[in-house]
Coordinates of C-alpha atoms and ligand atoms in Angstrom, one line a residue:
M1 CA 24.4 -41.6 -29.5
N2 CA 27.3 -41.6 -27.0
K3 CA 26.3 -40.3 -23.6
L4 CA 27.2 -36.9 -23.2
I5 CA 29.4 -37.7 -20.1
D6 CA 31.3 -40.2 -22.2
R7 CA 32.1 -37.5 -24.8
I8 CA 33.3 -35.2 -22.0
T9 CA 35.4 -37.8 -20.5
E10 CA 36.9 -38.5 -24.2
E11 CA 38.1 -34.9 -24.3
V12 CA 39.4 -34.6 -20.8
T13 CA 41.2 -37.8 -21.5
K14 CA 42.7 -36.7 -24.6
A15 CA 44.1 -33.5 -22.5
F16 CA 45.6 -36.0 -20.0
T17 CA 47.3 -38.0 -22.6
E18 CA 48.6 -35.1 -24.7
A19 CA 50.0 -33.6 -21.5
G20 CA 52.0 -36.8 -21.0
Y21 CA 49.8 -38.6 -18.4
D22 CA 48.0 -42.0 -18.5
E23 CA 44.5 -42.2 -20.0
K24 CA 43.0 -43.7 -16.8
Y25 CA 42.9 -40.3 -15.3
G26 CA 40.6 -38.7 -17.5
K27 CA 37.5 -40.1 -16.1
V28 CA 34.8 -37.6 -15.6
T29 CA 31.7 -37.9 -13.4
L30 CA 28.6 -35.6 -12.7
S31 CA 29.6 -33.0 -10.2
N32 CA 28.7 -33.5 -6.6
R33 CA 28.9 -29.9 -6.0
P34 CA 26.6 -28.5 -8.5
D35 CA 26.6 -25.1 -7.1
L36 CA 30.3 -25.0 -8.4
C37 CA 30.2 -26.9 -11.7
E38 CA 28.4 -29.5 -13.7
F39 CA 31.0 -32.1 -14.2
Q40 CA 34.1 -32.8 -12.4
C41 CA 37.4 -35.0 -12.8
N42 CA 39.5 -35.9 -9.8
G43 CA 42.3 -37.7 -12.0
A44 CA 44.8 -35.4 -11.1
M45 CA 44.8 -36.2 -7.6
A46 CA 45.6 -39.8 -8.4
A47 CA 48.0 -39.0 -11.0
A48 CA 50.0 -36.8 -8.7
K49 CA 51.1 -40.0 -6.7
E50 CA 52.4 -41.7 -10.0
Y51 CA 54.1 -38.7 -11.3
K52 CA 55.3 -37.4 -8.1
C53 CA 54.1 -33.8 -8.1
A54 CA 51.4 -31.6 -6.5
P55 CA 48.2 -32.5 -8.0
F56 CA 47.4 -28.9 -8.9
M57 CA 50.6 -28.8 -11.1
I58 CA 48.7 -31.5 -13.2
S59 CA 45.2 -30.3 -13.1
D60 CA 46.3 -26.6 -13.9
K61 CA 48.0 -27.9 -16.9
I62 CA 44.8 -29.9 -18.0
A63 CA 42.4 -26.9 -17.2
E64 CA 44.5 -24.6 -19.5
S65 CA 44.3 -26.9 -22.4
L66 CA 40.7 -27.6 -21.9
A67 CA 40.2 -23.7 -21.8
A68 CA 40.5 -23.7 -25.6
N69 CA 38.1 -26.6 -26.1
P70 CA 34.9 -25.4 -27.7
M71 CA 32.9 -27.9 -25.6
F72 CA 33.5 -26.4 -22.2
E73 CA 32.3 -23.2 -20.9
M74 CA 34.5 -23.4 -17.9
A75 CA 37.4 -25.7 -17.1
E76 CA 38.9 -24.6 -13.8
S77 CA 41.6 -26.1 -11.6
V78 CA 40.9 -26.0 -8.1
K79 CA 43.4 -26.7 -5.2
P80 CA 44.2 -29.2 -4.3
G81 CA 44.0 -30.6 -7.8
F82 CA 40.4 -30.9 -8.7
L83 CA 39.2 -30.1 -12.1
N84 CA 35.6 -28.3 -12.5
L85 CA 33.9 -28.2 -15.5
K86 CA 30.9 -26.7 -17.3
I87 CA 29.5 -27.7 -20.6
N88 CA 29.2 -24.9 -23.3
S89 CA 25.6 -24.2 -23.6
D90 CA 25.8 -24.5 -27.3
Y91 CA 27.3 -28.0 -27.3
L92 CA 24.5 -28.9 -25.0
A93 CA 21.6 -27.4 -27.1
E94 CA 23.0 -29.5 -30.0
Y95 CA 23.1 -32.6 -28.1
L96 CA 19.6 -32.0 -27.1
N97 CA 18.6 -31.3 -30.8
S98 CA 20.2 -34.7 -31.8
M99 CA 18.4 -36.4 -29.2
Q100 CA 15.1 -34.9 -30.4
K101 CA 15.7 -36.0 -33.9
D102 CA 16.3 -39.6 -32.6
E103 CA 12.7 -40.3 -32.4
G104 CA 11.3 -42.4 -29.9
R105 CA 14.8 -43.5 -28.4
F106 CA 16.1 -39.9 -27.5
G107 CA 19.8 -41.0 -27.8
M108 CA 19.4 -44.3 -26.2
D109 CA 21.2 -47.0 -28.7
K110 CA 19.5 -50.3 -29.2
A111 CA 21.7 -53.2 -27.9
E112 CA 23.9 -54.5 -30.6
D113 CA 23.5 -58.1 -29.7
P114 CA 20.2 -58.9 -28.4
K115 CA 19.8 -61.4 -25.7
T116 CA 17.1 -63.7 -24.8
I117 CA 15.6 -62.9 -21.4
M118 CA 13.1 -64.6 -19.7
I119 CA 11.5 -63.1 -16.4
D120 CA 9.5 -65.2 -14.2
Y121 CA 7.2 -62.7 -12.4
G122 CA 3.7 -62.6 -11.1
G123 CA 3.7 -66.1 -9.6
P124 CA -0.1 -66.1 -8.5
N125 CA -1.5 -69.2 -7.3
V126 CA -4.9 -70.3 -9.0
A127 CA -8.1 -70.5 -7.0
K128 CA -6.6 -68.0 -4.8
P129 CA -7.5 -64.3 -5.3
L130 CA -4.4 -62.0 -5.9
H131 CA -3.5 -60.3 -2.8
V132 CA -0.8 -57.7 -1.9
G133 CA 1.7 -60.1 -1.5
H134 CA 1.6 -60.4 -5.3
L135 CA 1.6 -56.9 -6.2
R136 CA 5.3 -56.2 -5.9
S137 CA 6.4 -58.9 -8.1
A138 CA 3.9 -58.1 -10.8
I139 CA 5.0 -54.2 -10.8
I140 CA 8.7 -54.9 -10.6
G141 CA 8.8 -57.8 -13.1
E142 CA 6.6 -55.7 -15.7
S143 CA 9.0 -52.8 -15.2
V144 CA 12.0 -54.7 -15.6
K145 CA 10.6 -56.5 -18.7
R146 CA 9.8 -53.1 -20.3
I147 CA 13.3 -51.8 -19.6
G148 CA 15.0 -54.8 -21.1
K149 CA 12.8 -54.5 -24.3
F150 CA 13.4 -50.9 -24.7
V151 CA 16.9 -51.5 -24.4
G152 CA 16.4 -53.8 -27.5
H153 CA 16.7 -57.4 -25.9
N154 CA 14.1 -60.2 -26.7
V155 CA 12.3 -60.5 -23.2
I156 CA 9.6 -62.8 -22.2
G157 CA 7.7 -62.5 -19.2
D158 CA 6.1 -65.9 -17.9
V159 CA 3.6 -65.7 -15.2
H160 CA 4.7 -69.1 -13.6
L161 CA 1.4 -69.9 -12.2
G162 CA 1.0 -71.9 -8.8
D163 CA -1.1 -74.6 -10.4
W164 CA 0.3 -77.9 -8.8
G165 CA 0.4 -79.5 -5.5
L166 CA -1.8 -79.8 -2.3
Q167 CA -4.1 -76.7 -3.2
M168 CA -5.3 -78.5 -6.1
G169 CA -6.2 -81.5 -4.0
L170 CA -8.0 -79.5 -1.6
I171 CA -10.4 -77.8 -3.9
I172 CA -11.2 -81.4 -5.6
T173 CA -11.9 -82.8 -2.3
E174 CA -14.1 -79.9 -1.0
L175 CA -16.0 -80.2 -4.5
K176 CA -16.6 -83.7 -3.9
E177 CA -17.9 -83.1 -0.6
R178 CA -20.4 -80.5 -2.1
K179 CA -21.4 -82.3 -5.2
P180 CA -20.5 -85.9 -5.3
E181 CA -22.8 -86.7 -8.1
L182 CA -20.6 -84.8 -10.4
V183 CA -19.2 -87.1 -13.3
Y184 CA -15.7 -86.0 -12.6
F185 CA -15.8 -88.3 -9.6
D186 CA -17.2 -91.2 -11.4
E187 CA -14.1 -93.4 -12.1
S188 CA -15.8 -95.7 -14.4
Y189 CA -16.8 -92.7 -16.6
T190 CA -15.0 -92.8 -19.9
G191 CA -16.9 -90.3 -22.0
E192 CA -16.2 -86.5 -22.6
Y193 CA -16.4 -84.4 -19.7
P194 CA -18.5 -81.1 -19.7
E195 CA -17.3 -77.8 -21.2
E196 CA -19.0 -75.7 -18.6
P197 CA -17.0 -75.6 -15.3
P198 CA -18.8 -76.7 -12.1
F199 CA -18.2 -73.5 -10.4
T200 CA -17.9 -70.0 -11.0
I201 CA -15.0 -67.7 -9.6
S202 CA -16.3 -66.5 -6.7
E203 CA -17.3 -70.0 -5.5
L204 CA -13.7 -71.1 -6.6
E205 CA -12.3 -68.4 -4.3
E206 CA -14.5 -69.5 -1.3
I207 CA -14.0 -73.3 -1.7
Y208 CA -10.3 -73.1 -1.3
P209 CA -10.0 -71.3 2.0
T210 CA -12.8 -73.5 3.4
A211 CA -11.0 -76.4 2.2
S212 CA -7.8 -75.4 3.6
G213 CA -9.4 -74.5 7.0
K214 CA -11.1 -77.8 7.3
S215 CA -7.7 -79.7 6.5
K216 CA -6.1 -78.0 9.4
E217 CA -8.6 -79.3 11.7
D218 CA -9.6 -82.7 10.2
A219 CA -6.8 -85.3 9.7
A220 CA -9.0 -87.3 7.6
Y221 CA -9.7 -84.6 5.4
K222 CA -6.4 -83.5 4.9
E223 CA -5.5 -87.3 4.0
A224 CA -8.3 -87.4 1.4
A225 CA -7.0 -84.1 -0.1
M226 CA -3.4 -85.6 -0.3
Q227 CA -4.7 -88.6 -2.0
A228 CA -6.7 -86.4 -4.4
T229 CA -3.4 -84.5 -5.2
F230 CA -1.6 -87.8 -5.8
E231 CA -4.2 -89.0 -8.0
L232 CA -4.3 -86.0 -10.0
Q233 CA -0.6 -86.0 -10.4
N234 CA -0.7 -89.6 -11.4
G235 CA -2.9 -88.7 -14.3
R236 CA -6.7 -89.5 -12.9
R237 CA -8.9 -88.2 -16.0
G238 CA -11.7 -86.7 -14.0
Y239 CA -9.3 -84.7 -11.9
Q240 CA -7.2 -83.5 -14.7
A241 CA -10.5 -82.4 -16.2
L242 CA -11.3 -80.5 -12.9
L243 CA -7.8 -79.1 -13.0
S244 CA -8.4 -77.5 -16.5
H245 CA -11.6 -76.0 -15.2
I246 CA -10.0 -74.5 -12.1
L247 CA -7.2 -73.2 -14.6
N248 CA -9.7 -71.5 -17.2
V249 CA -11.9 -70.0 -14.5
S250 CA -8.8 -68.6 -12.6
V251 CA -6.8 -67.6 -15.5
T252 CA -9.5 -65.5 -16.8
D253 CA -9.8 -63.8 -13.5
L254 CA -6.4 -63.2 -13.1
K255 CA -5.8 -61.7 -16.6
R256 CA -8.7 -59.0 -15.8
N257 CA -6.8 -58.3 -12.5
Y258 CA -3.5 -58.0 -14.1
E259 CA -5.0 -55.8 -16.9
N260 CA -6.2 -53.4 -14.5
L261 CA -2.6 -53.1 -13.2
N262 CA -1.0 -52.6 -16.9
V263 CA 0.8 -55.7 -16.4
S264 CA 0.7 -58.7 -19.2
F265 CA 2.7 -61.9 -19.8
E266 CA 3.9 -63.4 -23.0
L267 CA 3.5 -67.0 -21.3
W268 CA 0.9 -68.2 -19.0
K269 CA 2.7 -71.2 -18.2
G270 CA 2.3 -72.9 -14.7
E271 CA 4.0 -75.3 -12.3
S272 CA 1.9 -78.1 -14.2
D273 CA 3.6 -77.5 -17.4
A274 CA 6.9 -78.6 -15.7
Q275 CA 5.6 -82.1 -14.9
P276 CA 6.2 -83.8 -17.9
Y277 CA 9.8 -83.0 -17.8
I278 CA 10.4 -84.3 -14.3
P279 CA 11.0 -88.0 -14.8
D280 CA 13.9 -87.4 -17.5
M281 CA 15.2 -84.9 -15.4
V282 CA 15.5 -87.0 -12.2
E283 CA 16.8 -89.9 -14.2
K284 CA 19.6 -87.9 -15.7
M285 CA 20.5 -86.6 -12.4
K286 CA 20.8 -90.2 -10.9
K287 CA 22.7 -91.4 -14.0
D288 CA 25.3 -88.4 -14.1
G289 CA 25.9 -89.4 -10.0
F290 CA 24.6 -85.9 -8.9
A291 CA 21.4 -87.2 -7.2
Y292 CA 21.7 -89.5 -4.2
I293 CA 19.5 -90.9 -1.5
S294 CA 19.7 -89.3 1.9
D295 CA 17.2 -90.0 4.5
G296 CA 15.1 -91.8 1.8
A297 CA 14.9 -88.6 0.0
L298 CA 16.6 -87.9 -3.3
V299 CA 19.1 -84.8 -3.0
V300 CA 21.8 -82.8 -4.9
D301 CA 24.6 -81.3 -2.9
V302 CA 25.0 -77.6 -3.6
K303 CA 27.3 -76.3 -1.0
E304 CA 30.5 -74.6 -2.1
E305 CA 33.8 -74.1 -0.2
T306 CA 33.5 -70.4 -0.1
D307 CA 30.0 -70.6 1.8
T308 CA 29.7 -68.6 4.9
K309 CA 26.3 -69.9 5.8
E310 CA 25.2 -73.5 5.3
V311 CA 23.5 -74.2 2.0
P312 CA 21.6 -77.3 2.5
P313 CA 21.2 -80.0 -0.4
C314 CA 18.6 -79.5 -3.0
M315 CA 15.7 -81.9 -2.6
I316 CA 14.6 -83.5 -5.7
L317 CA 12.1 -85.9 -4.7
K318 CA 10.6 -86.7 -1.3
S319 CA 10.9 -90.0 0.4
D320 CA 7.4 -91.1 -1.0
G321 CA 8.6 -90.1 -4.6
A322 CA 6.4 -87.0 -4.6
S323 CA 7.9 -83.8 -6.3
L324 CA 8.4 -80.5 -4.7
Y325 CA 8.6 -76.8 -5.2
N326 CA 12.3 -77.3 -6.1
T327 CA 11.7 -80.2 -8.6
T328 CA 9.1 -77.9 -10.5
D329 CA 11.4 -74.7 -10.6
L330 CA 14.2 -77.0 -12.1
A331 CA 11.9 -79.0 -14.6
T332 CA 10.7 -75.4 -15.7
L333 CA 14.1 -74.6 -16.4
V334 CA 14.3 -77.6 -18.6
W335 CA 11.7 -76.3 -20.9
R336 CA 12.8 -72.8 -20.8
M337 CA 16.2 -74.0 -22.1
K338 CA 14.7 -76.4 -24.5
D339 CA 12.0 -73.9 -25.9
Y340 CA 13.6 -70.5 -25.6
N341 CA 17.4 -71.1 -24.8
P342 CA 17.5 -67.9 -23.1
D343 CA 20.7 -66.1 -22.0
E344 CA 19.4 -65.0 -18.8
V345 CA 16.5 -65.9 -16.5
I346 CA 15.4 -63.4 -14.1
Y347 CA 13.3 -64.3 -11.0
V348 CA 11.2 -61.4 -9.3
V349 CA 10.3 -63.1 -6.2
D350 CA 9.9 -62.3 -2.4
K351 CA 13.5 -61.9 -0.8
R352 CA 12.6 -64.4 1.9
Q353 CA 12.9 -67.3 -1.1
E354 CA 16.8 -66.3 -1.6
L355 CA 18.3 -69.2 -0.1
Y356 CA 15.8 -71.5 -1.9
F357 CA 16.8 -69.9 -5.3
T358 CA 20.5 -70.3 -4.4
Q359 CA 19.9 -74.0 -4.2
V360 CA 17.8 -74.2 -7.2
F361 CA 20.4 -72.3 -9.4
R362 CA 23.4 -74.3 -8.1
C363 CA 21.6 -77.4 -8.8
A364 CA 20.5 -76.3 -12.4
R365 CA 24.2 -75.4 -13.1
K366 CA 25.7 -78.3 -11.4
T367 CA 23.5 -80.8 -13.3
G368 CA 23.8 -79.1 -16.6
I369 CA 19.9 -78.2 -16.8
V370 CA 21.4 -74.6 -17.9
K371 CA 24.7 -73.9 -19.7
P372 CA 27.5 -72.5 -17.8
E373 CA 27.1 -69.1 -19.6
T374 CA 23.2 -68.9 -18.9
E375 CA 22.8 -66.1 -16.3
L376 CA 20.3 -67.2 -13.4
K377 CA 19.3 -63.9 -11.5
F378 CA 17.4 -63.6 -8.4
L379 CA 15.6 -60.3 -8.0
G380 CA 14.5 -60.4 -4.5
F381 CA 12.1 -57.9 -3.2
G382 CA 11.1 -56.6 0.4
T383 CA 8.0 -56.5 2.3
M384 CA 5.4 -53.9 1.5
N385 CA 4.3 -52.8 5.2
G386 CA 1.5 -50.7 6.6
K387 CA 1.9 -47.6 8.4
D388 CA 2.6 -49.8 11.5
G389 CA 5.7 -51.0 10.0
K390 CA 4.3 -54.6 9.9
P391 CA 3.2 -56.5 6.8
F392 CA 0.2 -54.6 5.1
K393 CA -3.3 -56.1 6.2
T394 CA -6.6 -55.0 6.2
R395 CA -8.2 -53.1 9.2
Q396 CA -9.3 -56.5 10.3
G397 CA -6.0 -58.0 10.1
G398 CA -6.6 -60.0 7.1
V399 CA -4.9 -60.3 3.9
M400 CA -6.0 -57.7 1.7
R401 CA -7.2 -58.7 -1.7
L402 CA -5.6 -56.7 -4.6
E403 CA -8.9 -55.5 -5.9
Y404 CA -9.9 -53.9 -2.7
L405 CA -6.6 -52.2 -2.3
L406 CA -6.7 -50.7 -5.8
S407 CA -10.3 -49.6 -5.7
S408 CA -10.0 -47.9 -2.3
I409 CA -7.1 -46.0 -3.9
N410 CA -9.1 -45.2 -6.9
E411 CA -11.9 -43.7 -4.6
E412 CA -9.1 -41.7 -2.9
M413 CA -7.8 -40.2 -6.1
L414 CA -11.3 -39.6 -7.3
K415 CA -11.9 -37.4 -4.4
K416 CA -8.5 -35.5 -4.9
I417 CA -9.2 -34.9 -8.5
L418 CA -12.7 -33.6 -8.1
E419 CA -11.4 -31.2 -5.5
N420 CA -8.5 -30.0 -7.7
Q421 CA -11.0 -29.3 -10.4
K422 CA -13.2 -26.8 -8.1
S423 CA -10.1 -25.0 -7.7
K424 CA -9.8 -24.5 -11.4
E425 CA -12.4 -23.1 -13.5
D426 CA -11.3 -23.8 -16.9
L427 CA -11.3 -27.5 -16.0
D428 CA -14.7 -29.0 -16.5
I429 CA -14.1 -32.6 -16.4
N430 CA -17.3 -34.7 -16.3
E431 CA -17.8 -37.5 -14.1
E432 CA -16.9 -40.2 -16.5
E433 CA -13.5 -38.7 -17.4
A434 CA -12.9 -38.0 -13.9
K435 CA -13.1 -41.5 -13.0
A436 CA -11.0 -42.7 -15.8
T437 CA -8.4 -40.2 -14.8
A438 CA -8.8 -41.3 -11.4
K439 CA -7.8 -44.7 -12.3
T440 CA -4.8 -43.8 -14.5
V441 CA -3.4 -41.5 -11.7
A442 CA -4.2 -44.1 -9.0
L443 CA -2.1 -46.6 -10.6
S444 CA 1.0 -44.3 -11.0
A445 CA 0.4 -43.6 -7.1
V446 CA 0.8 -47.5 -6.4
K447 CA 3.4 -48.3 -8.9
Y448 CA 5.5 -45.3 -8.2
G449 CA 5.3 -45.7 -4.8
D450 CA 6.7 -49.2 -5.2
L451 CA 9.2 -48.8 -7.9
S452 CA 10.8 -45.6 -6.2
N453 CA 12.3 -47.8 -3.8
Q454 CA 15.2 -50.1 -4.2
A455 CA 13.4 -53.5 -4.7
S456 CA 15.2 -55.3 -2.0
K457 CA 14.0 -53.0 0.7
D458 CA 10.8 -53.1 2.7
Y459 CA 8.7 -50.1 2.3
I460 CA 5.8 -48.4 3.9
F461 CA 2.6 -48.5 1.9
D462 CA 1.2 -44.7 2.5
V463 CA -1.9 -44.0 0.5
E464 CA -1.8 -40.3 1.8
R465 CA 1.8 -39.9 0.6
F466 CA 1.5 -41.9 -2.6
T467 CA -1.6 -40.1 -3.8
S468 CA -0.1 -36.6 -3.2
F469 CA 0.1 -34.2 -6.1
E470 CA 3.4 -32.9 -4.5
G471 CA 6.6 -34.6 -3.6
N472 CA 8.2 -37.6 -4.9
T473 CA 5.0 -39.4 -6.2
G474 CA 3.7 -40.7 -9.1
P475 CA 0.7 -38.1 -9.4
Y476 CA 3.5 -35.4 -9.0
I477 CA 5.2 -36.7 -12.1
L478 CA 1.8 -37.1 -14.1
Y479 CA 0.9 -33.4 -13.0
T480 CA 4.1 -32.1 -14.5
I481 CA 3.4 -34.1 -17.9
V482 CA -0.2 -32.6 -17.8
R483 CA 1.1 -29.1 -17.1
I484 CA 3.3 -29.5 -20.2
K485 CA 0.6 -30.9 -22.3
S486 CA -1.5 -27.6 -21.3
I487 CA 1.1 -25.2 -22.2
L488 CA 1.6 -27.0 -25.8
G489 CA -2.1 -27.0 -26.1
K490 CA -2.2 -23.2 -25.5
Y491 CA 0.6 -22.7 -27.8
Q492 CA -1.2 -24.6 -30.7
A493 CA -4.4 -22.6 -30.0
Q494 CA -2.4 -19.4 -30.6
G495 CA -2.2 -21.0 -34.2
K496 CA 1.4 -21.7 -34.1
S497 CA 2.7 -25.3 -34.9
V498 CA 4.8 -27.4 -32.4
E499 CA 6.2 -29.5 -35.2
E500 CA 8.1 -26.4 -36.4
C501 CA 9.7 -26.0 -33.2
L502 CA 11.3 -29.3 -32.9
S503 CA 15.2 -29.7 -33.0
N504 CA 15.4 -25.9 -32.7
I505 CA 16.7 -25.7 -29.4
K506 CA 19.1 -23.0 -28.5
A507 CA 21.7 -22.2 -26.0
A508 CA 20.2 -21.7 -22.2
S509 CA 19.4 -18.1 -21.3
S510 CA 19.0 -18.9 -17.7
A511 CA 20.6 -21.3 -15.1
S512 CA 17.1 -23.2 -14.7
Q513 CA 17.0 -23.8 -18.4
K514 CA 20.5 -25.2 -18.3
D515 CA 19.7 -27.4 -15.4
L516 CA 16.7 -28.7 -17.2
M517 CA 18.7 -29.2 -20.4
L518 CA 21.6 -31.0 -18.4
A519 CA 19.0 -33.3 -16.8
L520 CA 17.6 -34.2 -20.3
S521 CA 20.7 -35.1 -21.7
R522 CA 21.3 -37.8 -18.9
F523 CA 18.4 -40.0 -20.4
N524 CA 20.6 -42.5 -22.1
G525 CA 22.9 -43.2 -19.2
V526 CA 20.0 -43.4 -16.8
I527 CA 18.2 -46.1 -18.9
E528 CA 21.5 -47.9 -19.5
N529 CA 22.2 -47.9 -15.8
A530 CA 18.7 -49.2 -15.0
Y531 CA 18.8 -51.9 -17.2
E532 CA 22.3 -53.1 -16.1
E533 CA 21.5 -52.9 -12.6
T534 CA 17.8 -54.3 -13.1
A535 CA 16.8 -51.2 -11.1
P536 CA 13.7 -49.4 -12.1
H537 CA 14.1 -47.0 -8.9
K538 CA 16.9 -45.4 -10.7
I539 CA 14.1 -44.4 -13.5
C540 CA 12.0 -43.2 -10.8
A541 CA 14.8 -41.1 -9.1
Y542 CA 15.6 -39.5 -12.6
I543 CA 12.3 -38.5 -13.5
Y544 CA 11.8 -36.9 -10.1
E545 CA 14.8 -34.7 -10.8
L546 CA 13.7 -34.0 -14.2
A547 CA 10.2 -33.1 -13.0
N548 CA 11.8 -30.7 -10.5
A549 CA 14.0 -29.2 -13.2
F550 CA 11.1 -28.6 -15.4
N551 CA 9.2 -26.9 -12.8
G552 CA 12.1 -24.9 -11.8
F553 CA 12.3 -23.8 -15.4
Y554 CA 8.6 -23.4 -15.7
H555 CA 8.3 -20.9 -12.6
G556 CA 11.0 -18.8 -13.6
T557 CA 10.3 -18.7 -17.5
K558 CA 7.5 -16.8 -19.4
I559 CA 7.0 -19.3 -22.0
L560 CA 3.5 -18.3 -23.9
S561 CA 4.3 -14.5 -23.5
E562 CA 7.7 -14.8 -24.9
T563 CA 8.2 -12.3 -27.7
D564 CA 11.0 -13.6 -29.1
E565 CA 10.0 -16.2 -31.7
E566 CA 13.2 -18.1 -31.8
T567 CA 13.5 -18.2 -28.0
Q568 CA 10.0 -19.3 -27.7
K569 CA 10.7 -22.1 -30.4
S570 CA 13.5 -23.1 -28.3
Y571 CA 11.4 -23.5 -25.3
I572 CA 8.8 -25.4 -26.9
A573 CA 11.0 -27.7 -28.2
I574 CA 12.7 -28.3 -24.8
L575 CA 9.0 -28.9 -23.4
M576 CA 8.4 -31.5 -26.2
L577 CA 11.5 -33.1 -25.3
T578 CA 10.7 -33.1 -21.6
K579 CA 7.4 -34.4 -22.0
E580 CA 8.4 -37.4 -24.4
I581 CA 11.1 -38.3 -21.9
L582 CA 8.8 -38.3 -19.0
E583 CA 6.3 -40.2 -21.0
V584 CA 8.9 -43.0 -22.1
C585 CA 10.1 -43.2 -18.7
I586 CA 6.7 -43.6 -17.1
D587 CA 5.9 -46.3 -19.7
L588 CA 8.8 -48.1 -18.6
L589 CA 7.7 -48.1 -15.1
G590 CA 4.4 -49.3 -16.5
F591 CA 1.9 -46.5 -16.0
S592 CA 0.6 -43.6 -18.2
A593 CA -0.5 -40.1 -17.8
P594 CA -4.2 -38.5 -18.6
E595 CA -4.6 -35.7 -21.0
R596 CA -5.5 -33.5 -17.9
M597 CA -6.1 -33.8 -14.3
Ligands
LIG601 N1 3.6 -68.9 -6.4 C1 4.8 -68.7 -5.6 C2 4.3 -67.9 -4.5 O1 3.2 -67.6 -4.3 C3 5.7 -67.7 -6.3 C4 6.3 -68.2 -7.5 C5 7.7 -67.7 -7.6 N2 8.4 -68.2 -8.9 C6 8.9 -69.4 -8.9 N3 9.7 -69.7 -10.2 N4 9.3 -70.2 -7.9 O2 5.0 -67.7 -3.3

């Protein structure tokens, strides 16, 4: 379905060309003076220069021709030459009826030629618990993925586990200190290794920080860990078996954590999956003359003439021949191209890694790992800060585990829900429901609190504000949905059918109703824009406006006691559409609404 604003632009453009002006002047935008009009066109101001006359002479002419157009309730020329427009209310009602009939999509067309898009997000490191630093990547990546899928693309999320490198050697070394008798350390052993892992997740989570601490103090320990890493990477059987155990135990735990966040991945690949592709990749880079030795290391130049800041060469192999983070990311692109041939790869990573990704992208392009037309996008996000404006920490100053963060918000939310319930006699929620509801609402608080900011900006994690039922918050949006559900429930309790109301929307009878209807009509444009700009925050801004518009309408309108049946049906249809659009939008953000709260 065409966007409403495009349909309006089309009519205004026609008016311009019929009056003898160029079509480019007919562009219509949303009004920036909603007190005066709903849409505006400033084309006459620009056209006046070309046609050498006063702008209002043009806008007067256009307004006159639009006055006869049934699409508009008002088309006014305002000095010095603006066109102020209001859409005809019947036209708007019909537009919403068509949206409602377009089930599940509400006027948003599916992409005509779907792309394959891979999203690299999450990026947890195995054997380390998820902490708040991983929260943003998970939340933003999941939303970007859902938006892409809704638009109709083939979107594949890859968690890109950090499962290679020194951290693995550290764990192996510490395990060897503790249990040297394990068969994994016996180099002469040739049999099958046990299926049972030699540690639990909580042991694993304790082993890594212990090992990491020791290696900082004890040079010999660090040396041993590096040696273990080297042997693992060179295929030592026992260590590879240990790696599989570490991976299995970790991944099971990670999946549980991500599930609590309503985040999932199509692919659970890791850095280690890229290793087999490294030798050929490096060979080719050398053969093609891109890679050369500099200070012992193998590098590829990636600077460009237009650079204003220095972009250092991309290092492919260290002087000892060891691979790096870069090497892994490049080799990961090799299998991504081979197995999925994506049109686009989006990386949702901390923005402090921006220069690094500039190097990787340029190197991949230069050496032909990706095709010239493959788009590589870096979606860098800012830091989540505490109320003191510094990176979010525990009260003791440590890194906060994601689990703790979430459970503290769940508790906060549960308190609020129980309090809220006290003020409403008709709400008798039992403890179990209250807990489940608290979890749903808490997730909306965390996710909306994050996603409502432009990704690249830092933001302050403010539990108090995020969990509030008022203001620009997730719980406020859910509260609005729950309010609509409650009205619909009461309507049905009067023995009436909601289905019979669908697509029975009539012209607005109040300003607040028209505001709501205009907000609803913008849905397809908002989603298109959020997709094109990879910007979930645009959906947040939209649903906040939509929820406000709904609440404005709700407070000024008697819905359940309306006696005119047709008017009431129209209200109910609008309520349904509002509810459905809010629900689609929060699903794109990665959370859902409870039945009541
Ligand atoms: N594991 C990394 C970290 O914790 C993030 C990975 C980002 N993705 C990538 N393809 N490099 O910092």
